[in-house]
CSV table of C-alpha atoms and ligand atoms in Angstrom, one decimal:
chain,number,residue,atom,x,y,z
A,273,UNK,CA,98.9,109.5,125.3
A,274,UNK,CA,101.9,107.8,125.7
A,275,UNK,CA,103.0,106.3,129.3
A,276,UNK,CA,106.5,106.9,129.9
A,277,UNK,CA,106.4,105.0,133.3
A,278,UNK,CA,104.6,101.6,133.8
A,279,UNK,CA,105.5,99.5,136.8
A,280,UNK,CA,104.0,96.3,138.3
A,281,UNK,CA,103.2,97.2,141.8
A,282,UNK,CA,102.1,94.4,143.3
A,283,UNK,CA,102.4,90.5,141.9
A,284,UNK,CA,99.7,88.5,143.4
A,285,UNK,CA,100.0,85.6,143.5
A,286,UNK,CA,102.5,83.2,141.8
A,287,UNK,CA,101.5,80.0,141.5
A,288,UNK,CA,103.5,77.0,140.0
A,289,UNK,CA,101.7,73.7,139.3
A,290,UNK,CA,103.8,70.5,138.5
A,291,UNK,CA,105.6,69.3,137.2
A,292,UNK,CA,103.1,66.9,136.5
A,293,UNK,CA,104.1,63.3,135.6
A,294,UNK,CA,107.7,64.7,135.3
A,295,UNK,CA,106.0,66.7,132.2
A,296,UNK,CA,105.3,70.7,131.7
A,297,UNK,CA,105.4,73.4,134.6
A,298,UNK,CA,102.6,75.7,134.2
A,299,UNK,CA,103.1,79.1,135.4
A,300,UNK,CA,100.1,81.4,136.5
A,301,UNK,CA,100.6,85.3,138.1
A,302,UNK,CA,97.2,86.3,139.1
A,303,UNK,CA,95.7,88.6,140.7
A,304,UNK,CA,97.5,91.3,139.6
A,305,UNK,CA,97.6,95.4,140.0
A,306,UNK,CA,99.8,97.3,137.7
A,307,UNK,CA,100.3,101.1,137.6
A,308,UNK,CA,101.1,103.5,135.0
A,309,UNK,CA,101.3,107.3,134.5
A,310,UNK,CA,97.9,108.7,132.7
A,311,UNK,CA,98.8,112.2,132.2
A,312,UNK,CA,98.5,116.0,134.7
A,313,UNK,CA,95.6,118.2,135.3
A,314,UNK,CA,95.8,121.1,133.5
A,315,UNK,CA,97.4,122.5,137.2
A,316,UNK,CA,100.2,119.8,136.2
A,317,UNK,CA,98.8,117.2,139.4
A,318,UNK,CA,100.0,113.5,137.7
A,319,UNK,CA,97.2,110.8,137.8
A,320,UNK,CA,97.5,107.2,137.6
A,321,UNK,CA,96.1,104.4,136.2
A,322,UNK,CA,95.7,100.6,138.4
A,323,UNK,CA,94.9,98.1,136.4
A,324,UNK,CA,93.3,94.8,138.4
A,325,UNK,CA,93.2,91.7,136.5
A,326,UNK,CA,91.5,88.4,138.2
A,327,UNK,CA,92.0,84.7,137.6
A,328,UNK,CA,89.5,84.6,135.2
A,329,UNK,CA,90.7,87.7,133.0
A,330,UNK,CA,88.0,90.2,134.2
A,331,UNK,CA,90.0,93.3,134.0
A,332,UNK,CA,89.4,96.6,136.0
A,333,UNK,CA,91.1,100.0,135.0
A,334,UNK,CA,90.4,102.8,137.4
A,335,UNK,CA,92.5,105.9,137.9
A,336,UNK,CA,93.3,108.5,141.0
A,337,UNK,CA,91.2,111.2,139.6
A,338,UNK,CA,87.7,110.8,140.6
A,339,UNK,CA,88.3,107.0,141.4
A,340,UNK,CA,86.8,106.8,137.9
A,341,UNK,CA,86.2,102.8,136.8
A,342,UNK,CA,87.9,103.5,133.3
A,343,UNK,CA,87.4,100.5,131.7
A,344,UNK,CA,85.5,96.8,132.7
A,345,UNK,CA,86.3,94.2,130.9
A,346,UNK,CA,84.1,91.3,131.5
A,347,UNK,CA,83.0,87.8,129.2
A,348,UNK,CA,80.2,87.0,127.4
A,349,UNK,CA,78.7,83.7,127.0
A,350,UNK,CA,81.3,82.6,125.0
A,351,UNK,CA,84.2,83.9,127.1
A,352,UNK,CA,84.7,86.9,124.5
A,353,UNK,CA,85.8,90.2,127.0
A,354,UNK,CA,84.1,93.7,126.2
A,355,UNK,CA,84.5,97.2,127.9
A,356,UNK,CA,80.9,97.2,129.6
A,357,UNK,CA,81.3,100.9,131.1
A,358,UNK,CA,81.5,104.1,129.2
A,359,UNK,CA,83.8,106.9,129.3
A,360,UNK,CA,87.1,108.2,127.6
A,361,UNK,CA,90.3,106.8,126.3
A,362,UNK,CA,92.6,109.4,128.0
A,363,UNK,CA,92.0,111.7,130.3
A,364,UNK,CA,91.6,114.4,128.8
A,365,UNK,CA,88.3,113.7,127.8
A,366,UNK,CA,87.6,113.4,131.8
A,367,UNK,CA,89.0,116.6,132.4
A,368,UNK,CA,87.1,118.2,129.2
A,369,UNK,CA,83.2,117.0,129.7
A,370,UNK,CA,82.7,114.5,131.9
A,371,UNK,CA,78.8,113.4,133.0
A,372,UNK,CA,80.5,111.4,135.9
A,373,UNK,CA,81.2,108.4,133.5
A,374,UNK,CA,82.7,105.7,136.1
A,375,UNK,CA,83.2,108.2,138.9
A,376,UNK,CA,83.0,108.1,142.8
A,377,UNK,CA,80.1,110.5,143.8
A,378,UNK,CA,80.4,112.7,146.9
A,379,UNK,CA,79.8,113.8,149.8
A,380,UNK,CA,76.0,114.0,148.4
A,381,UNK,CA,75.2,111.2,145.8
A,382,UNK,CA,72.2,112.6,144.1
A,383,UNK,CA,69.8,116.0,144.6
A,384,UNK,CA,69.5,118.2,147.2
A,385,UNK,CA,66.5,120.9,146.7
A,386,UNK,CA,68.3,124.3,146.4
A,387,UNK,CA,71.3,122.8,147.7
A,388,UNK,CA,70.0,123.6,151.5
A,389,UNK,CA,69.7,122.1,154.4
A,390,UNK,CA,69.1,122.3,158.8
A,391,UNK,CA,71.3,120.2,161.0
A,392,UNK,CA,71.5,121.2,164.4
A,393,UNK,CA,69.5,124.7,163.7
A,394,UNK,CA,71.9,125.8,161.5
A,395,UNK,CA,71.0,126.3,158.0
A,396,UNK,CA,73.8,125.6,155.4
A,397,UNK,CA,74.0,126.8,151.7
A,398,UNK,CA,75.7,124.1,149.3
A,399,UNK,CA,76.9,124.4,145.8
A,400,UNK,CA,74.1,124.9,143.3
A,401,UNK,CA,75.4,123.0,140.2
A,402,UNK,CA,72.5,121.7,138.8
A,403,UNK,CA,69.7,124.6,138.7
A,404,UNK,CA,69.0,125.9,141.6
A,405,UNK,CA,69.8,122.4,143.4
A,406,UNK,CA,72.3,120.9,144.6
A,407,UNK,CA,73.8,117.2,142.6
A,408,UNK,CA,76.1,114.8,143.2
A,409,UNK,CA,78.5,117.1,145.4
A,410,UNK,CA,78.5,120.4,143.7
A,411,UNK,CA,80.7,121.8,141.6
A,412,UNK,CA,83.8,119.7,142.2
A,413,UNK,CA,82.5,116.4,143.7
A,414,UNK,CA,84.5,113.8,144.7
A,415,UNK,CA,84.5,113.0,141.4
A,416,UNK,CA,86.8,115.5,140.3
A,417,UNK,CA,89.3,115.0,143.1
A,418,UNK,CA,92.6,113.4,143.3
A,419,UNK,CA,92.4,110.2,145.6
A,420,UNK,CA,95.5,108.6,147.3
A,421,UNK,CA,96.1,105.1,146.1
A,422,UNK,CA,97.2,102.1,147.4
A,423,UNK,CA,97.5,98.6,146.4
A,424,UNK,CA,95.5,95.8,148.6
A,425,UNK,CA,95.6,92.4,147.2
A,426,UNK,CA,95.2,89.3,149.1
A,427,UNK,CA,95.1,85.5,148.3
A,428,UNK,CA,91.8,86.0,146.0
A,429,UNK,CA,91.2,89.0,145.3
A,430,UNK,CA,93.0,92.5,144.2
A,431,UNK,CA,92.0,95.8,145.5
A,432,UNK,CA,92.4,99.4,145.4
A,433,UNK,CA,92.4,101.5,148.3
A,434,UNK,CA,91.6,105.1,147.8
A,435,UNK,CA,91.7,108.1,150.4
A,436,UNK,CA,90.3,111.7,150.5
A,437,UNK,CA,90.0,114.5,153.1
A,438,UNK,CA,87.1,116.7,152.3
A,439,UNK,CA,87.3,120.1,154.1
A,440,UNK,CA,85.3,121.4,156.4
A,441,UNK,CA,83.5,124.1,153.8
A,442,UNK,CA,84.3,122.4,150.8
A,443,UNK,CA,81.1,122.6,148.7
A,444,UNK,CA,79.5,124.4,151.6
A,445,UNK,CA,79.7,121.3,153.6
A,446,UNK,CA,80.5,121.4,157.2
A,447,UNK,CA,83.4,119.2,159.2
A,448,UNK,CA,86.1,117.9,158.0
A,449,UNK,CA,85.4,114.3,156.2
A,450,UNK,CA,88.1,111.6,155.7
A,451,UNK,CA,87.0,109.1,152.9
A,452,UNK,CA,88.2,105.5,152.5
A,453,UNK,CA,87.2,104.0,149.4
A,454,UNK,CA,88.3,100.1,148.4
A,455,UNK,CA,87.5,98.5,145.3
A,456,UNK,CA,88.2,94.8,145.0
A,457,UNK,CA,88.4,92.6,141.9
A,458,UNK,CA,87.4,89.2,143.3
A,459,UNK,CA,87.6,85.7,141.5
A,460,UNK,CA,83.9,85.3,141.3
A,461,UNK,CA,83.9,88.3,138.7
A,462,UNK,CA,82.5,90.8,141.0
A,463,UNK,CA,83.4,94.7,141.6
A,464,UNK,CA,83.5,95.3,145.4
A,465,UNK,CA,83.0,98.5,146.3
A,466,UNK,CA,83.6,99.3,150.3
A,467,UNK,CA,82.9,102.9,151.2
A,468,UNK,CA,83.5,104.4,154.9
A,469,UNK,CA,84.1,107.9,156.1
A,470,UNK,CA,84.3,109.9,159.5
A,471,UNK,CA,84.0,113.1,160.2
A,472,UNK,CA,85.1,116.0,163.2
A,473,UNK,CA,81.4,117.7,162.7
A,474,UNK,CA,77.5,117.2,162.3
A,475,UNK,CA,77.8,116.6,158.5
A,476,UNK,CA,75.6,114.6,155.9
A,477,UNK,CA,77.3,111.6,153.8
A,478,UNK,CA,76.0,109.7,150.5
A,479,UNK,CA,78.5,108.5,148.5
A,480,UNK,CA,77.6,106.4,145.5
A,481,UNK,CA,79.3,105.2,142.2
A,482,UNK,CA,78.5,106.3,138.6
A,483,UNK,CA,79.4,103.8,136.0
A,484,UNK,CA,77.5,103.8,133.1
A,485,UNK,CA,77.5,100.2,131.7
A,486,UNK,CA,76.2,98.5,128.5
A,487,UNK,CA,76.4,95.0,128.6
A,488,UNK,CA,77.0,94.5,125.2
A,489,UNK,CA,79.9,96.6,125.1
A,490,UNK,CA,80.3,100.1,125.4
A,491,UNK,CA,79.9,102.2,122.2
A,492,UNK,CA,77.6,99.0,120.6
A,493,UNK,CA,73.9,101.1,120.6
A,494,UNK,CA,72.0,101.5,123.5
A,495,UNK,CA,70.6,100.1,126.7
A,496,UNK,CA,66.9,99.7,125.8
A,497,UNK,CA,66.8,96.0,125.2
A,498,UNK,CA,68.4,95.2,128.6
A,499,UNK,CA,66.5,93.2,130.7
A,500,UNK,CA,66.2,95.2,134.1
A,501,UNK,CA,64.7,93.4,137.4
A,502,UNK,CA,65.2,96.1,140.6
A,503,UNK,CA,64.0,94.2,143.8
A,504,UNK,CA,61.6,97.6,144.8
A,505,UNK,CA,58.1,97.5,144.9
A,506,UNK,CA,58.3,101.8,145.5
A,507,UNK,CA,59.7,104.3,144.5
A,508,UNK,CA,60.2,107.8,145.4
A,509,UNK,CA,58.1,110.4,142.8
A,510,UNK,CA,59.8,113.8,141.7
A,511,UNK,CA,58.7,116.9,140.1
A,512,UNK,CA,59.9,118.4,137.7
A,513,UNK,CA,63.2,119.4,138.7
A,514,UNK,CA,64.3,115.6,140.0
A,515,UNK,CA,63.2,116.4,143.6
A,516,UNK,CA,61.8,114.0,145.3
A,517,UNK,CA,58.1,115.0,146.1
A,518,UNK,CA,58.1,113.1,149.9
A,519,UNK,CA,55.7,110.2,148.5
A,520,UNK,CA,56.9,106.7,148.7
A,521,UNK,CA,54.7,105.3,145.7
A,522,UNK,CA,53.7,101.6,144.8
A,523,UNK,CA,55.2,100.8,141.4
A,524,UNK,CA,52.5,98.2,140.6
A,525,UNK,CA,50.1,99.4,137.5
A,526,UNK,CA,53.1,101.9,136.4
A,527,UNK,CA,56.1,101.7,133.7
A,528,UNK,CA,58.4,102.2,137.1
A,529,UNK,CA,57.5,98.2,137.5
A,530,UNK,CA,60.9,96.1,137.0
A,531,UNK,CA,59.4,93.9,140.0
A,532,UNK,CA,60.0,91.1,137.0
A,533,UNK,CA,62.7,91.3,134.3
A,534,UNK,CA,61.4,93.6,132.0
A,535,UNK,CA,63.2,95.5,129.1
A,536,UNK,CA,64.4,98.9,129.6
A,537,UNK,CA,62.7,99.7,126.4
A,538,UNK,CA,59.3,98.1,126.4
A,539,UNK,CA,58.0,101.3,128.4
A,540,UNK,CA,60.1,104.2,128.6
A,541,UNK,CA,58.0,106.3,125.8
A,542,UNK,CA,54.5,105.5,127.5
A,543,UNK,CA,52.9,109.0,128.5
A,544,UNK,CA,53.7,108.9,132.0
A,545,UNK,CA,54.0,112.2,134.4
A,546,UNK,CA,57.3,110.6,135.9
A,547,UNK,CA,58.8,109.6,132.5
A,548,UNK,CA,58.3,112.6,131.3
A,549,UNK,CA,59.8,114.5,134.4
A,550,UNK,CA,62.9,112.6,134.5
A,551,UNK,CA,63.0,112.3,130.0
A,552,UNK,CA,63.0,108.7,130.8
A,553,UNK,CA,64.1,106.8,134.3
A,554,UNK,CA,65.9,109.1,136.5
A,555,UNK,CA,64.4,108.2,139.6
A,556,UNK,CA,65.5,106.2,142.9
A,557,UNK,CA,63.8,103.0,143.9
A,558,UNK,CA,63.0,102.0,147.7
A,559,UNK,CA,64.8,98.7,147.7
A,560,UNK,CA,62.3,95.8,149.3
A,561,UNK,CA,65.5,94.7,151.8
A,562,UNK,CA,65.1,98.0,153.3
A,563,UNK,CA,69.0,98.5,153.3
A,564,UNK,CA,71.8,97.9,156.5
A,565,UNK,CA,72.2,94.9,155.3
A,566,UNK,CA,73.9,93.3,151.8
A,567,UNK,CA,70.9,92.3,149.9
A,568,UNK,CA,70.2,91.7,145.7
A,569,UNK,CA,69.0,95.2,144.5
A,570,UNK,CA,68.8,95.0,140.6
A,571,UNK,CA,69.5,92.4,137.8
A,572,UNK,CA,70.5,93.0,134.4
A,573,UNK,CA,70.6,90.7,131.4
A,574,UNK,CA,72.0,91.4,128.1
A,575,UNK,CA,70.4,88.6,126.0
A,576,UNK,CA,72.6,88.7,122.7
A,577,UNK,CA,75.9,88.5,124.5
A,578,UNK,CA,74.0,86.4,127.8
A,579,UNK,CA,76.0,88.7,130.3
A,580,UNK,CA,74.5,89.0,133.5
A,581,UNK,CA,75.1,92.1,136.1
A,582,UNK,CA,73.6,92.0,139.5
A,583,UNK,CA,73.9,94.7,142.0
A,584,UNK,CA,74.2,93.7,145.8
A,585,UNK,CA,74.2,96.7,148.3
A,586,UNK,CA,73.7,97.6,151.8
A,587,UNK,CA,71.8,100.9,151.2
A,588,UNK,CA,68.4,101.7,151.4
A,589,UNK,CA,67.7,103.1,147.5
A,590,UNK,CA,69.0,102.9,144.1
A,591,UNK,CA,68.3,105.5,142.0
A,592,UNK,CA,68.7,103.7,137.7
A,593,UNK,CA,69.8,106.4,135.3
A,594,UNK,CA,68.7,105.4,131.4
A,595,UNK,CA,71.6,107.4,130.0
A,596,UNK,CA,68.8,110.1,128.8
A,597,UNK,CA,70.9,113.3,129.0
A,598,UNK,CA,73.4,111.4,126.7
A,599,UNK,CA,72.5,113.3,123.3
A,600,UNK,CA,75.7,112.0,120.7
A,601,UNK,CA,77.5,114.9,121.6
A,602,UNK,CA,80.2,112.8,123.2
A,603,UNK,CA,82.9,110.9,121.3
A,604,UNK,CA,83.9,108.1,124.2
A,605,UNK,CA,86.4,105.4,124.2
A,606,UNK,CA,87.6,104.0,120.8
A,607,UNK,CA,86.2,107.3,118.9
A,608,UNK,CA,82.6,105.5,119.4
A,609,UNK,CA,79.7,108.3,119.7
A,610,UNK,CA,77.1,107.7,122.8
A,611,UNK,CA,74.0,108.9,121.4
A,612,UNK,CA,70.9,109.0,123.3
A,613,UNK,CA,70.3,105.7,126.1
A,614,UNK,CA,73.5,104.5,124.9
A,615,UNK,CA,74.5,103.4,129.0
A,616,UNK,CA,72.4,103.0,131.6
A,617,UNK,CA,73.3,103.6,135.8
A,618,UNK,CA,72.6,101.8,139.1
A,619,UNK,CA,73.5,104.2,141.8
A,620,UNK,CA,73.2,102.5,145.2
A,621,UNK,CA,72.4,105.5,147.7
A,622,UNK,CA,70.2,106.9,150.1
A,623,UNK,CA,67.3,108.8,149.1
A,624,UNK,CA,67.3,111.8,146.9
A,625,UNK,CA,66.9,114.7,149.1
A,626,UNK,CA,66.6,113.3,152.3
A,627,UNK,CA,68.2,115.7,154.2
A,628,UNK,CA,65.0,117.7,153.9
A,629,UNK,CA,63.3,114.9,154.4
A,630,UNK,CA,63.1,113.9,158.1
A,631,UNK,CA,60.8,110.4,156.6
A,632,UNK,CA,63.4,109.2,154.4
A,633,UNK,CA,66.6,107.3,156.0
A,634,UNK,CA,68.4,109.3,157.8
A,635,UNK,CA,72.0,110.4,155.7
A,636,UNK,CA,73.5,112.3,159.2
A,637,UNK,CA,76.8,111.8,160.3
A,638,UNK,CA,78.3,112.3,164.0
A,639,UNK,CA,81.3,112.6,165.0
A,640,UNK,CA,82.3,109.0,166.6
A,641,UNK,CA,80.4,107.2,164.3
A,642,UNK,CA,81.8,105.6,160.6
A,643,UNK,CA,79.7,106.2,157.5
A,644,UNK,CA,79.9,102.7,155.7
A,645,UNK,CA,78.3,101.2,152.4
A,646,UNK,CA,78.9,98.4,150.4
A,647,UNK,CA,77.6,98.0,146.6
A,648,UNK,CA,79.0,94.7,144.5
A,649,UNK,CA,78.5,94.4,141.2
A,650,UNK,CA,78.9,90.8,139.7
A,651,UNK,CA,79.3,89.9,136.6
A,652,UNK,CA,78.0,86.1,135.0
A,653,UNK,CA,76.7,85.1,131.3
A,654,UNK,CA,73.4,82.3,130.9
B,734,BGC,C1,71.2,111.7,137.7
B,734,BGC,C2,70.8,112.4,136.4
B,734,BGC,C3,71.9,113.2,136.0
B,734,BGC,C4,73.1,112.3,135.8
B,734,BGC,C5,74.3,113.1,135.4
B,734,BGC,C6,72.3,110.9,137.4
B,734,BGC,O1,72.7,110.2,138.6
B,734,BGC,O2,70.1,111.0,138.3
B,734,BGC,O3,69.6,113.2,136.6
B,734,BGC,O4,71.6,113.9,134.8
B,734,BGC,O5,73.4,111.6,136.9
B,734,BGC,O6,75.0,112.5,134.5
């Protein structure tokens, strides 16, 4: 891949200290955003790259196709940076096989059983793309379509701002759905992510995000001695195609208990009905805060490099993903092979199914109304 065309977009901030005692002036640019050319779909559409850099070096790549995360650099406990989400190099590999690595997810984060649903009486027939159901949008998500971008930095932090209208039909959804999607890079090492949408039409909206991270670096084993905490004392059973079977079940007693840090690992092989259902965790959590509001949903600790990922969001679920469909077939960034468990997800979301499930949160949209959700991960070492 070479990038003929690489242009600084956007400065941030310039700031000049001194001179001090008549001595050195120290020059500092950041924030920054920078944009380059990352190749065509194979119908010749170009794609970019935005690079966000903080004060503090945390780097963000994401590009306009999918609003994939590329790349996230962020310190250990010695200040040394690693790539903590998986995915490609180029992106062809996106285009090739991609099992959502870093992507936006939508208009449906998540199963829906058969891919039907009721709203209003009238009975609508989505893509079926995984089985007989319905999964993270259908056939081509939001995650396979190009976004506008725009640059949005301010004093402290740099941001991304990233648009798409989703047809009235597309995927067998109805109305017309105009997404706004801004990431922000902010100084305290956190990823911002600020979702809203409106729509002309009864419609249902779930978007979510689909990094898979390892915080020791992507490519360096797997995710089972992670500590996870995930502030849910329930969670929401499936069967044995990943629907949700209605039950919101205590976690206490099971291996679905991350109440307290507990490694990913220490329980993922017991002979559990759910673990075997979902080949490992694959299941959504009722988060204790209840959702509406911005509220600590999961911890993460990486004790050999000490770096520390907490997820804040204002939804109502969170659905942790231990990478167990990942089965060394794919070659990612830096030629490195992601066998099995190799990353692990935190999908902030509604329920799984819940449009056929009138108990669960409600995930309908009116015309009038704005669809919002906001999900931060942040990033620290101890
Ligand atoms: C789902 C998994 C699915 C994976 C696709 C996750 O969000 O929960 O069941 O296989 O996405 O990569």
């Amino acid at each position: 891949m070479t990038f003929s065309r690489r242009s600084v977009i956007a400065l941030g901030l310039i700031i000049s200290i001194g001179p001090l005692w008549g001595g050195i002036t120290k020059t500092e640019a950041k924030p920054t955003i920078e944009r380059q050319a990352f190749g065509k779909t194979a119908d010749g559409a170009p794609i970019d790259l935005y690079t966000l850099t903080n004060d503090k070096g945390v780097e963000v790549r994401i590009m306009t196709y999918g609003g994939i995360v590329v790349s996230l650099q962020v310190p250990d406990r010695d200040g040394k940076l690693a790539d903590v989400v998986l995915g490609y190099d180029n992106l062809e590999g996106y285009l090739r096989d991609n099992p959502y690595f870093g992507a936006l997810i939508g208009r449906y984060g998540n199963r829906i059983a058969e891919g039907r649903f009721t709203l209003n009486g009238t009975s609508y027939q989505l893509a079926q793309n995984n089985g007989e159901n319905h999964l993270h949008g259908g056939v081509v998500g939001f995650d396979k379509r190009i976004w506008k971008a725009k640059g949005v930095t301010s004093k402290d932090d740099v941001g991304l701002q990233l648009t798409y209208l989703s047809h009235d039909g597309e995927e067998g959804y109805p109305g017309n759905l105009s997404v706004t999607v801004v990431y922000m890079l902010t100084n305290n090492n956190e990823l911002r992510i600020d979702y809203a949408a409106i729509t002309d039409m009864d419609t249902i909206v779930n978007l979510t995000q689909h990094s898979y991270f390892n915080l020791a670096g992507a490519g360096t084993g797997n995710i089972l001695s992670h500590e996870l905490m995930l502030n849910a004392d329930r969670f929401t059973p499936v069967d044995k195609g990943l629907i949700p079977t209605g039950e919101l079940r205590s976690v206490r007693g099971t291996p679905m208990d991350f109440t307290k840090l507990t490694s990913i690992g220490a329980r993922i092989d017991q002979q559990d009905e759910q673990l075997r259902f979902g080949l490992g965790y694959d299941h959504n959590w009722v988060l204790s805060n209840g959702g509406g509001k911005l509220a600590l949903a999961a911890r993460v600790i990486e004790p050999i490099s000490g770096r520390v990922m907490e997820v804040y969001t204002t939804e109502p679920g969170i659905q942790f993903y231990s990478g167990n469909f990942l089965d060394g077939s794919i070659v990612g960034k830096g030629g490195e092979v992601y066998a099995h468990r190799y990353g692990f997800c935190l999908e902030a979301q509604h329920f799984p199914d819940s449009p056929n499930k009138p108990h669960f949160p409600s995930v309908v949209l009116h015309p009038g109304e704005k669809y919002r959700q906001t999900t931060i991960y942040k990033f620290s070492t101890e």
